[in-house]
């Protein structure tokens, strides 16, 4: 699981993410069941190419079976060299197709099974459990953003994928001045809106709510915490960091599994500069007690 976010400003794009990745590790010995391990030094923000004005962050599925995201993103960067890329939307669409080609190939059997289950008119409880597991295990998405020369207009787009799709999903643009949260947005949604999607649905299904969905939205809206639009870039960085850090700490001290954690990583692409790390783990971050705090900080 992940807490990833992107803030699109008129000054540029801010990416943020935690560093925890969850992996199912097979048990040892006859009859041993798999257990979940949480590793706290994964990377979830990547520059696309070197000396670049493009980057992406991710959530959900952590890697393909035989290809790492690091490798796939580098291959995608290579594929853009010499190409007549028209716009940031074009970049996002190219990544969407490029990723889908690899995803649908390496998960071919999984996709076939998920789509077969999805297309059944009725499913047994066991089949529904299997479909729900596949949707959870091999779904996810990306937010890709930055700018192209010579216009230098910042943009960001989100792309989703899951095993029931038969082709790349839609590419959706973020609005300037907006923030999006993915992976584990429960805390931020509760903080800003007063409740998250699961709580909202639970109220509607409870039988105790006499209004309709719009009535509940109208009741909640005045209590939402308003967010400033188009923050200055340093304030946007602060907002992204605060959101991720708060989510990590809340998950740590909650009754739920620590699916978010590790160092907070933040990167920025401003319209006058290329990709820069604001906070980034060094390669020896997992070594020694100080690893959680040994991060690179760009002074400018």
PDB file of C-alpha atoms in Angstrom:
ATOM      1  CA  UNK A   1       0.000   0.000   0.000  1.00  0.00           C
ATOM      2  CA  UNK A   2       1.053   3.590  -0.503  1.00  0.00           C
ATOM      3  CA  UNK A   3       0.205   7.166   0.243  1.00  0.00           C
ATOM      4  CA  UNK A   4       1.114   9.092  -2.902  1.00  0.00           C
ATOM      5  CA  UNK A   5       0.118  12.592  -3.884  1.00  0.00           C
ATOM      6  CA  UNK A   6       0.585  15.203  -6.571  1.00  0.00           C
ATOM      7  CA  UNK A   7      -0.030  18.938  -6.342  1.00  0.00           C
ATOM      8  CA  UNK A   8      -0.308  20.829  -9.622  1.00  0.00           C
ATOM      9  CA  UNK A   9       0.611  24.491  -9.336  1.00  0.00           C
ATOM     10  CA  UNK A  10       1.007  27.192 -11.954  1.00  0.00           C
ATOM     11  CA  UNK A  11       4.667  27.162 -10.851  1.00  0.00           C
ATOM     12  CA  UNK A  12       5.159  23.447 -11.367  1.00  0.00           C
ATOM     13  CA  UNK A  13       4.373  19.952 -10.133  1.00  0.00           C
ATOM     14  CA  UNK A  14       5.075  18.524  -6.666  1.00  0.00           C
ATOM     15  CA  UNK A  15       5.193  14.741  -6.178  1.00  0.00           C
ATOM     16  CA  UNK A  16       5.192  13.043  -2.790  1.00  0.00           C
ATOM     17  CA  UNK A  17       5.126   9.461  -1.526  1.00  0.00           C
ATOM     18  CA  UNK A  18       5.964   7.291   1.443  1.00  0.00           C
ATOM     19  CA  UNK A  19       8.515   4.461   1.218  1.00  0.00           C
ATOM     20  CA  UNK A  20       6.720   1.344   2.466  1.00  0.00           C
ATOM     21  CA  UNK A  21       6.097  -1.592   0.198  1.00  0.00           C
ATOM     22  CA  UNK A  22       4.130  -4.677   1.255  1.00  0.00           C
ATOM     23  CA  UNK A  23       5.088  -8.102  -0.074  1.00  0.00           C
ATOM     24  CA  UNK A  24       3.609 -11.529   0.536  1.00  0.00           C
ATOM     25  CA  UNK A  25       6.380 -13.916   1.516  1.00  0.00           C
ATOM     26  CA  UNK A  26       5.792 -17.660   1.290  1.00  0.00           C
ATOM     27  CA  UNK A  27       6.168 -19.607   4.494  1.00  0.00           C
ATOM     28  CA  UNK A  28       8.739 -22.346   4.977  1.00  0.00           C
ATOM     29  CA  UNK A  29       7.737 -25.972   5.382  1.00  0.00           C
ATOM     30  CA  UNK A  30       4.667 -28.054   4.511  1.00  0.00           C
ATOM     31  CA  UNK A  31       1.376 -26.241   5.029  1.00  0.00           C
ATOM     32  CA  UNK A  32       3.027 -22.925   5.875  1.00  0.00           C
ATOM     33  CA  UNK A  33       0.959 -19.948   4.789  1.00  0.00           C
ATOM     34  CA  UNK A  34       2.232 -16.748   3.215  1.00  0.00           C
ATOM     35  CA  UNK A  35       2.722 -13.720   5.437  1.00  0.00           C
ATOM     36  CA  UNK A  36       2.909 -10.027   4.649  1.00  0.00           C
ATOM     37  CA  UNK A  37       6.196  -8.199   5.118  1.00  0.00           C
ATOM     38  CA  UNK A  38       6.504  -4.416   5.127  1.00  0.00           C
ATOM     39  CA  UNK A  39       9.724  -2.918   3.761  1.00  0.00           C
ATOM     40  CA  UNK A  40      10.356   0.766   4.431  1.00  0.00           C
ATOM     41  CA  UNK A  41      12.836   1.867   1.764  1.00  0.00           C
ATOM     42  CA  UNK A  42      11.066   1.501  -1.572  1.00  0.00           C
ATOM     43  CA  UNK A  43      11.143   4.291  -4.159  1.00  0.00           C
ATOM     44  CA  UNK A  44       7.818   5.486  -5.573  1.00  0.00           C
ATOM     45  CA  UNK A  45       8.819   8.675  -7.393  1.00  0.00           C
ATOM     46  CA  UNK A  46      10.955   8.466 -10.519  1.00  0.00           C
ATOM     47  CA  UNK A  47      12.400  10.985 -12.917  1.00  0.00           C
ATOM     48  CA  UNK A  48      11.660   9.912 -16.504  1.00  0.00           C
ATOM     49  CA  UNK A  49      15.084   9.951 -18.084  1.00  0.00           C
ATOM     50  CA  UNK A  50      18.073  11.979 -16.945  1.00  0.00           C
ATOM     51  CA  UNK A  51      18.164  15.770 -16.806  1.00  0.00           C
ATOM     52  CA  UNK A  52      14.437  15.637 -17.478  1.00  0.00           C
ATOM     53  CA  UNK A  53      11.282  17.734 -17.042  1.00  0.00           C
ATOM     54  CA  UNK A  54       9.114  14.622 -16.582  1.00  0.00           C
ATOM     55  CA  UNK A  55       8.425  12.405 -13.573  1.00  0.00           C
ATOM     56  CA  UNK A  56       5.835  10.069 -12.138  1.00  0.00           C
ATOM     57  CA  UNK A  57       4.681   8.559  -8.876  1.00  0.00           C
ATOM     58  CA  UNK A  58       2.763   5.332  -8.328  1.00  0.00           C
ATOM     59  CA  UNK A  59       0.509   3.376  -6.012  1.00  0.00           C
ATOM     60  CA  UNK A  60      -0.957  -0.116  -5.766  1.00  0.00           C
ATOM     61  CA  UNK A  61       0.951  -2.886  -7.532  1.00  0.00           C
ATOM     62  CA  UNK A  62       4.628  -2.474  -6.662  1.00  0.00           C
ATOM     63  CA  UNK A  63       6.280  -4.151  -9.655  1.00  0.00           C
ATOM     64  CA  UNK A  64       5.658  -6.491 -12.536  1.00  0.00           C
ATOM     65  CA  UNK A  65       6.606 -10.157 -12.011  1.00  0.00           C
ATOM     66  CA  UNK A  66       9.888  -9.985 -13.943  1.00  0.00           C
ATOM     67  CA  UNK A  67      10.375  -6.257 -14.643  1.00  0.00           C
ATOM     68  CA  UNK A  68      10.902  -3.519 -12.069  1.00  0.00           C
ATOM     69  CA  UNK A  69       9.228  -0.157 -12.459  1.00  0.00           C
ATOM     70  CA  UNK A  70      12.699   1.398 -12.392  1.00  0.00           C
ATOM     71  CA  UNK A  71      13.615  -0.588 -15.511  1.00  0.00           C
ATOM     72  CA  UNK A  72      10.286   0.028 -17.233  1.00  0.00           C
ATOM     73  CA  UNK A  73      10.447   3.791 -16.661  1.00  0.00           C
ATOM     74  CA  UNK A  74      14.003   3.909 -17.997  1.00  0.00           C
ATOM     75  CA  UNK A  75      12.902   1.965 -21.083  1.00  0.00           C
ATOM     76  CA  UNK A  76      10.021   4.381 -21.560  1.00  0.00           C
ATOM     77  CA  UNK A  77      12.413   7.341 -21.336  1.00  0.00           C
ATOM     78  CA  UNK A  78      14.551   5.717 -24.024  1.00  0.00           C
ATOM     79  CA  UNK A  79      11.474   5.281 -26.219  1.00  0.00           C
ATOM     80  CA  UNK A  80      10.774   9.030 -26.134  1.00  0.00           C
ATOM     81  CA  UNK A  81      14.190   9.985 -27.513  1.00  0.00           C
ATOM     82  CA  UNK A  82      13.843  11.405 -31.011  1.00  0.00           C
ATOM     83  CA  UNK A  83      10.057  11.172 -30.944  1.00  0.00           C
ATOM     84  CA  UNK A  84       7.813  14.105 -31.843  1.00  0.00           C
ATOM     85  CA  UNK A  85       5.968  14.329 -28.529  1.00  0.00           C
ATOM     86  CA  UNK A  86       3.206  16.893 -28.919  1.00  0.00           C
ATOM     87  CA  UNK A  87       2.004  17.551 -25.374  1.00  0.00           C
ATOM     88  CA  UNK A  88       2.016  16.360 -21.792  1.00  0.00           C
ATOM     89  CA  UNK A  89      -1.215  14.523 -22.563  1.00  0.00           C
ATOM     90  CA  UNK A  90       0.669  12.742 -25.335  1.00  0.00           C
ATOM     91  CA  UNK A  91       3.410  11.776 -22.852  1.00  0.00           C
ATOM     92  CA  UNK A  92       0.822  10.401 -20.403  1.00  0.00           C
ATOM     93  CA  UNK A  93      -0.989   8.484 -23.164  1.00  0.00           C
ATOM     94  CA  UNK A  94       2.280   6.994 -24.404  1.00  0.00           C
ATOM     95  CA  UNK A  95       3.172   5.859 -20.874  1.00  0.00           C
ATOM     96  CA  UNK A  96      -0.329   4.434 -20.431  1.00  0.00           C
ATOM     97  CA  UNK A  97       0.053   2.268 -23.535  1.00  0.00           C
ATOM     98  CA  UNK A  98       3.708   1.428 -22.824  1.00  0.00           C
ATOM     99  CA  UNK A  99       2.883   0.209 -19.312  1.00  0.00           C
ATOM    100  CA  UNK A 100      -0.207  -1.680 -20.455  1.00  0.00           C
ATOM    101  CA  UNK A 101       1.783  -3.629 -23.020  1.00  0.00           C
ATOM    102  CA  UNK A 102       4.142  -4.882 -20.299  1.00  0.00           C
ATOM    103  CA  UNK A 103       1.424  -5.349 -17.655  1.00  0.00           C
ATOM    104  CA  UNK A 104      -0.940  -7.314 -19.916  1.00  0.00           C
ATOM    105  CA  UNK A 105       1.927  -9.534 -21.101  1.00  0.00           C
ATOM    106  CA  UNK A 106       3.446 -10.376 -17.722  1.00  0.00           C
ATOM    107  CA  UNK A 107       0.039 -10.803 -16.050  1.00  0.00           C
ATOM    108  CA  UNK A 108      -1.675 -12.461 -19.016  1.00  0.00           C
ATOM    109  CA  UNK A 109      -3.023 -15.431 -17.041  1.00  0.00           C
ATOM    110  CA  UNK A 110      -4.116 -13.247 -14.134  1.00  0.00           C
ATOM    111  CA  UNK A 111      -5.979 -10.860 -16.434  1.00  0.00           C
ATOM    112  CA  UNK A 112      -7.683 -13.738 -18.227  1.00  0.00           C
ATOM    113  CA  UNK A 113      -8.863 -15.185 -14.912  1.00  0.00           C
ATOM    114  CA  UNK A 114     -10.045 -11.835 -13.528  1.00  0.00           C
ATOM    115  CA  UNK A 115     -11.953 -11.007 -16.701  1.00  0.00           C
ATOM    116  CA  UNK A 116     -13.545 -14.458 -16.725  1.00  0.00           C
ATOM    117  CA  UNK A 117     -14.739 -13.964 -13.147  1.00  0.00           C
ATOM    118  CA  UNK A 118     -15.903 -10.432 -13.885  1.00  0.00           C
ATOM    119  CA  UNK A 119     -17.984 -11.601 -16.858  1.00  0.00           C
ATOM    120  CA  UNK A 120     -19.803 -14.327 -14.925  1.00  0.00           C
ATOM    121  CA  UNK A 121     -23.435 -13.454 -14.252  1.00  0.00           C
ATOM    122  CA  UNK A 122     -23.214 -15.066 -10.825  1.00  0.00           C
ATOM    123  CA  UNK A 123     -20.246 -15.930  -8.625  1.00  0.00           C
ATOM    124  CA  UNK A 124     -19.864 -18.245  -5.668  1.00  0.00           C
ATOM    125  CA  UNK A 125     -18.527 -16.686  -2.439  1.00  0.00           C
ATOM    126  CA  UNK A 126     -15.171 -18.279  -3.212  1.00  0.00           C
ATOM    127  CA  UNK A 127     -15.132 -16.814  -6.716  1.00  0.00           C
ATOM    128  CA  UNK A 128     -16.086 -13.384  -5.415  1.00  0.00           C
ATOM    129  CA  UNK A 129     -13.278 -13.593  -2.867  1.00  0.00           C
ATOM    130  CA  UNK A 130     -10.848 -14.544  -5.634  1.00  0.00           C
ATOM    131  CA  UNK A 131     -11.961 -11.628  -7.823  1.00  0.00           C
ATOM    132  CA  UNK A 132     -11.723  -9.176  -4.924  1.00  0.00           C
ATOM    133  CA  UNK A 133      -8.226 -10.444  -4.134  1.00  0.00           C
ATOM    134  CA  UNK A 134      -7.066 -10.072  -7.739  1.00  0.00           C
ATOM    135  CA  UNK A 135      -8.469  -6.541  -7.901  1.00  0.00           C
ATOM    136  CA  UNK A 136      -6.606  -5.649  -4.732  1.00  0.00           C
ATOM    137  CA  UNK A 137      -3.369  -7.422  -5.571  1.00  0.00           C
ATOM    138  CA  UNK A 138      -2.730  -6.373  -9.181  1.00  0.00           C
ATOM    139  CA  UNK A 139      -4.406  -2.980  -9.512  1.00  0.00           C
ATOM    140  CA  UNK A 140      -2.855   0.453  -9.181  1.00  0.00           C
ATOM    141  CA  UNK A 141      -2.007   3.600 -11.034  1.00  0.00           C
ATOM    142  CA  UNK A 142       0.403   6.369 -11.880  1.00  0.00           C
ATOM    143  CA  UNK A 143       0.476  10.125 -11.834  1.00  0.00           C
ATOM    144  CA  UNK A 144       2.757  11.503 -14.526  1.00  0.00           C
ATOM    145  CA  UNK A 145       3.572  15.175 -14.770  1.00  0.00           C
ATOM    146  CA  UNK A 146       5.978  17.935 -15.700  1.00  0.00           C
ATOM    147  CA  UNK A 147       6.257  20.186 -18.733  1.00  0.00           C
ATOM    148  CA  UNK A 148       7.604  20.266 -22.271  1.00  0.00           C
ATOM    149  CA  UNK A 149       9.603  22.987 -23.984  1.00  0.00           C
ATOM    150  CA  UNK A 150       9.076  25.540 -25.297  1.00  0.00           C
ATOM    151  CA  UNK A 151       5.724  26.330 -23.627  1.00  0.00           C
ATOM    152  CA  UNK A 152       6.797  25.236 -20.095  1.00  0.00           C
ATOM    153  CA  UNK A 153       3.169  24.851 -19.000  1.00  0.00           C
ATOM    154  CA  UNK A 154       2.994  22.356 -16.107  1.00  0.00           C
ATOM    155  CA  UNK A 155       0.509  19.502 -16.282  1.00  0.00           C
ATOM    156  CA  UNK A 156      -0.206  16.225 -14.514  1.00  0.00           C
ATOM    157  CA  UNK A 157      -2.330  13.216 -15.408  1.00  0.00           C
ATOM    158  CA  UNK A 158      -3.499  10.126 -13.564  1.00  0.00           C
ATOM    159  CA  UNK A 159      -3.755   6.651 -15.061  1.00  0.00           C
ATOM    160  CA  UNK A 160      -5.392   3.623 -13.462  1.00  0.00           C
ATOM    161  CA  UNK A 161      -5.136  -0.080 -14.272  1.00  0.00           C
ATOM    162  CA  UNK A 162      -6.740  -3.259 -12.980  1.00  0.00           C
ATOM    163  CA  UNK A 163      -6.945  -6.866 -14.191  1.00  0.00           C
ATOM    164  CA  UNK A 164     -10.572  -6.610 -15.379  1.00  0.00           C
ATOM    165  CA  UNK A 165      -9.664  -4.041 -18.051  1.00  0.00           C
ATOM    166  CA  UNK A 166      -9.103  -5.211 -21.624  1.00  0.00           C
ATOM    167  CA  UNK A 167      -6.941  -2.235 -22.563  1.00  0.00           C
ATOM    168  CA  UNK A 168      -5.367   0.912 -21.125  1.00  0.00           C
ATOM    169  CA  UNK A 169      -7.643   2.938 -18.870  1.00  0.00           C
ATOM    170  CA  UNK A 170      -8.479   6.611 -19.384  1.00  0.00           C
ATOM    171  CA  UNK A 171      -5.966   9.424 -18.924  1.00  0.00           C
ATOM    172  CA  UNK A 172      -7.381  12.081 -16.583  1.00  0.00           C
ATOM    173  CA  UNK A 173      -5.918  15.566 -16.217  1.00  0.00           C
ATOM    174  CA  UNK A 174      -5.442  17.245 -12.842  1.00  0.00           C
ATOM    175  CA  UNK A 175      -6.678  20.821 -12.504  1.00  0.00           C
ATOM    176  CA  UNK A 176      -4.245  23.591 -11.578  1.00  0.00           C
ATOM    177  CA  UNK A 177      -4.406  24.215  -7.857  1.00  0.00           C
ATOM    178  CA  UNK A 178      -5.662  20.728  -7.055  1.00  0.00           C
ATOM    179  CA  UNK A 179      -4.206  17.918  -4.972  1.00  0.00           C
ATOM    180  CA  UNK A 180      -4.841  14.225  -5.532  1.00  0.00           C
ATOM    181  CA  UNK A 181      -4.155  11.432  -3.056  1.00  0.00           C
ATOM    182  CA  UNK A 182      -3.892   7.757  -3.970  1.00  0.00           C
ATOM    183  CA  UNK A 183      -3.303   4.411  -2.321  1.00  0.00           C
ATOM    184  CA  UNK A 184      -4.293   5.076   1.269  1.00  0.00           C
ATOM    185  CA  UNK A 185      -6.134   8.424   1.252  1.00  0.00           C
ATOM    186  CA  UNK A 186      -8.430   7.580   4.180  1.00  0.00           C
ATOM    187  CA  UNK A 187      -6.880   9.934   6.700  1.00  0.00           C
ATOM    188  CA  UNK A 188      -6.609  12.926   4.371  1.00  0.00           C
ATOM    189  CA  UNK A 189     -10.191  12.467   3.174  1.00  0.00           C
ATOM    190  CA  UNK A 190     -11.409  12.314   6.761  1.00  0.00           C
ATOM    191  CA  UNK A 191      -9.352  15.359   7.646  1.00  0.00           C
ATOM    192  CA  UNK A 192     -10.551  17.478   4.723  1.00  0.00           C
ATOM    193  CA  UNK A 193     -14.064  16.159   4.139  1.00  0.00           C
ATOM    194  CA  UNK A 194     -14.951  14.784   7.570  1.00  0.00           C
ATOM    195  CA  UNK A 195     -15.300  11.191   6.330  1.00  0.00           C
ATOM    196  CA  UNK A 196     -13.857   8.853   3.755  1.00  0.00           C
ATOM    197  CA  UNK A 197     -15.528   6.829   1.025  1.00  0.00           C
ATOM    198  CA  UNK A 198     -16.030   3.701   3.145  1.00  0.00           C
ATOM    199  CA  UNK A 199     -17.643   5.650   5.990  1.00  0.00           C
ATOM    200  CA  UNK A 200     -19.828   7.559   3.526  1.00  0.00           C
ATOM    201  CA  UNK A 201     -21.035   4.279   1.999  1.00  0.00           C
ATOM    202  CA  UNK A 202     -21.581   2.729   5.440  1.00  0.00           C
ATOM    203  CA  UNK A 203     -23.878   5.605   6.450  1.00  0.00           C
ATOM    204  CA  UNK A 204     -25.910   5.264   3.247  1.00  0.00           C
ATOM    205  CA  UNK A 205     -26.233   1.478   3.718  1.00  0.00           C
ATOM    206  CA  UNK A 206     -27.016   1.612   7.420  1.00  0.00           C
ATOM    207  CA  UNK A 207     -30.754   2.023   6.993  1.00  0.00           C
ATOM    208  CA  UNK A 208     -30.643   4.840   9.532  1.00  0.00           C
ATOM    209  CA  UNK A 209     -30.035   7.595   6.987  1.00  0.00           C
ATOM    210  CA  UNK A 210     -33.411   8.782   5.680  1.00  0.00           C
ATOM    211  CA  UNK A 211     -32.101  11.067   2.950  1.00  0.00           C
ATOM    212  CA  UNK A 212     -30.396  10.272  -0.324  1.00  0.00           C
ATOM    213  CA  UNK A 213     -26.732  10.471  -1.331  1.00  0.00           C
ATOM    214  CA  UNK A 214     -26.970  14.135  -2.370  1.00  0.00           C
ATOM    215  CA  UNK A 215     -28.597  15.048   0.955  1.00  0.00           C
ATOM    216  CA  UNK A 216     -25.620  13.566   2.799  1.00  0.00           C
ATOM    217  CA  UNK A 217     -23.177  15.406   0.537  1.00  0.00           C
ATOM    218  CA  UNK A 218     -25.028  18.683   1.142  1.00  0.00           C
ATOM    219  CA  UNK A 219     -24.836  18.093   4.893  1.00  0.00           C
ATOM    220  CA  UNK A 220     -21.110  17.399   4.840  1.00  0.00           C
ATOM    221  CA  UNK A 221     -19.998  20.103   2.397  1.00  0.00           C
ATOM    222  CA  UNK A 222     -20.199  23.099   4.800  1.00  0.00           C
ATOM    223  CA  UNK A 223     -17.976  21.206   7.274  1.00  0.00           C
ATOM    224  CA  UNK A 224     -15.192  20.484   4.782  1.00  0.00           C
ATOM    225  CA  UNK A 225     -11.848  22.159   5.317  1.00  0.00           C
ATOM    226  CA  UNK A 226     -11.234  24.471   2.384  1.00  0.00           C
ATOM    227  CA  UNK A 227      -7.890  24.204   0.613  1.00  0.00           C
ATOM    228  CA  UNK A 228      -6.112  27.215  -0.904  1.00  0.00           C
ATOM    229  CA  UNK A 229      -5.927  27.090  -4.674  1.00  0.00           C
ATOM    230  CA  UNK A 230      -2.652  27.483  -6.539  1.00  0.00           C
ATOM    231  CA  UNK A 231      -0.310  27.612  -3.565  1.00  0.00           C
ATOM    232  CA  UNK A 232       3.188  29.052  -3.955  1.00  0.00           C
ATOM    233  CA  UNK A 233       5.488  26.160  -4.773  1.00  0.00           C
ATOM    234  CA  UNK A 234       7.186  25.983  -1.364  1.00  0.00           C
ATOM    235  CA  UNK A 235       3.811  26.001   0.396  1.00  0.00           C
ATOM    236  CA  UNK A 236       2.704  23.228  -1.954  1.00  0.00           C
ATOM    237  CA  UNK A 237       5.762  21.233  -0.913  1.00  0.00           C
ATOM    238  CA  UNK A 238       4.830  21.803   2.736  1.00  0.00           C
ATOM    239  CA  UNK A 239       1.244  20.662   2.097  1.00  0.00           C
ATOM    240  CA  UNK A 240       2.391  17.493   0.311  1.00  0.00           C
ATOM    241  CA  UNK A 241       4.887  16.645   3.055  1.00  0.00           C
ATOM    242  CA  UNK A 242       2.399  17.326   5.871  1.00  0.00           C
ATOM    243  CA  UNK A 243      -0.252  15.148   4.246  1.00  0.00           C
ATOM    244  CA  UNK A 244       2.035  12.156   3.762  1.00  0.00           C
ATOM    245  CA  UNK A 245       3.757  12.472   7.139  1.00  0.00           C
ATOM    246  CA  UNK A 246       0.418  12.736   8.967  1.00  0.00           C
ATOM    247  CA  UNK A 247      -0.911   9.674   7.153  1.00  0.00           C
ATOM    248  CA  UNK A 248       2.205   7.668   8.047  1.00  0.00           C
ATOM    249  CA  UNK A 249       1.954   8.557  11.726  1.00  0.00           C
ATOM    250  CA  UNK A 250      -1.777   7.894  11.879  1.00  0.00           C
ATOM    251  CA  UNK A 251      -1.359   4.462  10.322  1.00  0.00           C
ATOM    252  CA  UNK A 252       1.529   3.712  12.670  1.00  0.00           C
ATOM    253  CA  UNK A 253      -0.550   4.342  15.776  1.00  0.00           C
ATOM    254  CA  UNK A 254      -3.828   2.922  14.450  1.00  0.00           C
ATOM    255  CA  UNK A 255      -5.149  -0.623  14.779  1.00  0.00           C
ATOM    256  CA  UNK A 256      -4.401  -1.247  11.086  1.00  0.00           C
ATOM    257  CA  UNK A 257      -1.305  -2.702   9.434  1.00  0.00           C
ATOM    258  CA  UNK A 258       1.536  -0.205   8.852  1.00  0.00           C
ATOM    259  CA  UNK A 259       1.042  -0.121   5.094  1.00  0.00           C
ATOM    260  CA  UNK A 260       2.407   3.431   4.890  1.00  0.00           C
ATOM    261  CA  UNK A 261       5.752   4.416   6.377  1.00  0.00           C
ATOM    262  CA  UNK A 262       9.442   4.969   5.921  1.00  0.00           C
ATOM    263  CA  UNK A 263      11.001   8.236   4.769  1.00  0.00           C
ATOM    264  CA  UNK A 264       8.819  10.779   2.999  1.00  0.00           C
ATOM    265  CA  UNK A 265      10.138  11.475  -0.498  1.00  0.00           C
ATOM    266  CA  UNK A 266       9.301  14.675  -2.359  1.00  0.00           C
ATOM    267  CA  UNK A 267      10.287  15.860  -5.824  1.00  0.00           C
ATOM    268  CA  UNK A 268       9.462  19.028  -7.729  1.00  0.00           C
ATOM    269  CA  UNK A 269       9.533  20.164 -11.334  1.00  0.00           C
ATOM    270  CA  UNK A 270       9.250  23.936 -11.606  1.00  0.00           C
ATOM    271  CA  UNK A 271       8.624  25.746 -14.874  1.00  0.00           C
ATOM    272  CA  UNK A 272      12.088  27.339 -14.747  1.00  0.00           C
ATOM    273  CA  UNK A 273      14.008  24.222 -13.726  1.00  0.00           C
ATOM    274  CA  UNK A 274      14.082  20.509 -14.436  1.00  0.00           C
ATOM    275  CA  UNK A 275      13.385  17.644 -12.043  1.00  0.00           C
ATOM    276  CA  UNK A 276      14.784  18.156  -8.537  1.00  0.00           C
ATOM    277  CA  UNK A 277      14.608  16.095  -5.372  1.00  0.00           C
ATOM    278  CA  UNK A 278      13.424  17.963  -2.308  1.00  0.00           C
ATOM    279  CA  UNK A 279      13.841  14.894  -0.093  1.00  0.00           C
ATOM    280  CA  UNK A 280      15.274  11.621  -1.308  1.00  0.00           C
ATOM    281  CA  UNK A 281      16.737   8.514   0.324  1.00  0.00           C
ATOM    282  CA  UNK A 282      20.371   7.734  -0.220  1.00  0.00           C
ATOM    283  CA  UNK A 283      21.222   4.186  -1.303  1.00  0.00           C
ATOM    284  CA  UNK A 284      22.541   3.364   2.161  1.00  0.00           C
ATOM    285  CA  UNK A 285      19.330   4.587   3.844  1.00  0.00           C
ATOM    286  CA  UNK A 286      18.352   1.108   5.047  1.00  0.00           C
ATOM    287  CA  UNK A 287      21.719   0.575   6.733  1.00  0.00           C
ATOM    288  CA  UNK A 288      21.992   1.595  10.368  1.00  0.00           C
ATOM    289  CA  UNK A 289      19.687   3.295  12.809  1.00  0.00           C
ATOM    290  CA  UNK A 290      19.971   6.682  11.149  1.00  0.00           C
ATOM    291  CA  UNK A 291      18.635   5.448   7.830  1.00  0.00           C
ATOM    292  CA  UNK A 292      15.170   6.913   8.283  1.00  0.00           C
ATOM    293  CA  UNK A 293      16.595  10.410   8.545  1.00  0.00           C
ATOM    294  CA  UNK A 294      19.557  10.337   6.165  1.00  0.00           C
ATOM    295  CA  UNK A 295      17.910  12.046   3.231  1.00  0.00           C
ATOM    296  CA  UNK A 296      19.182  14.276   0.493  1.00  0.00           C
ATOM    297  CA  UNK A 297      17.930  17.845   0.661  1.00  0.00           C
ATOM    298  CA  UNK A 298      18.225  20.127  -2.356  1.00  0.00           C
ATOM    299  CA  UNK A 299      19.309  23.553  -1.032  1.00  0.00           C
ATOM    300  CA  UNK A 300      17.727  25.517  -3.826  1.00  0.00           C
TER     301      UNK A 300
END
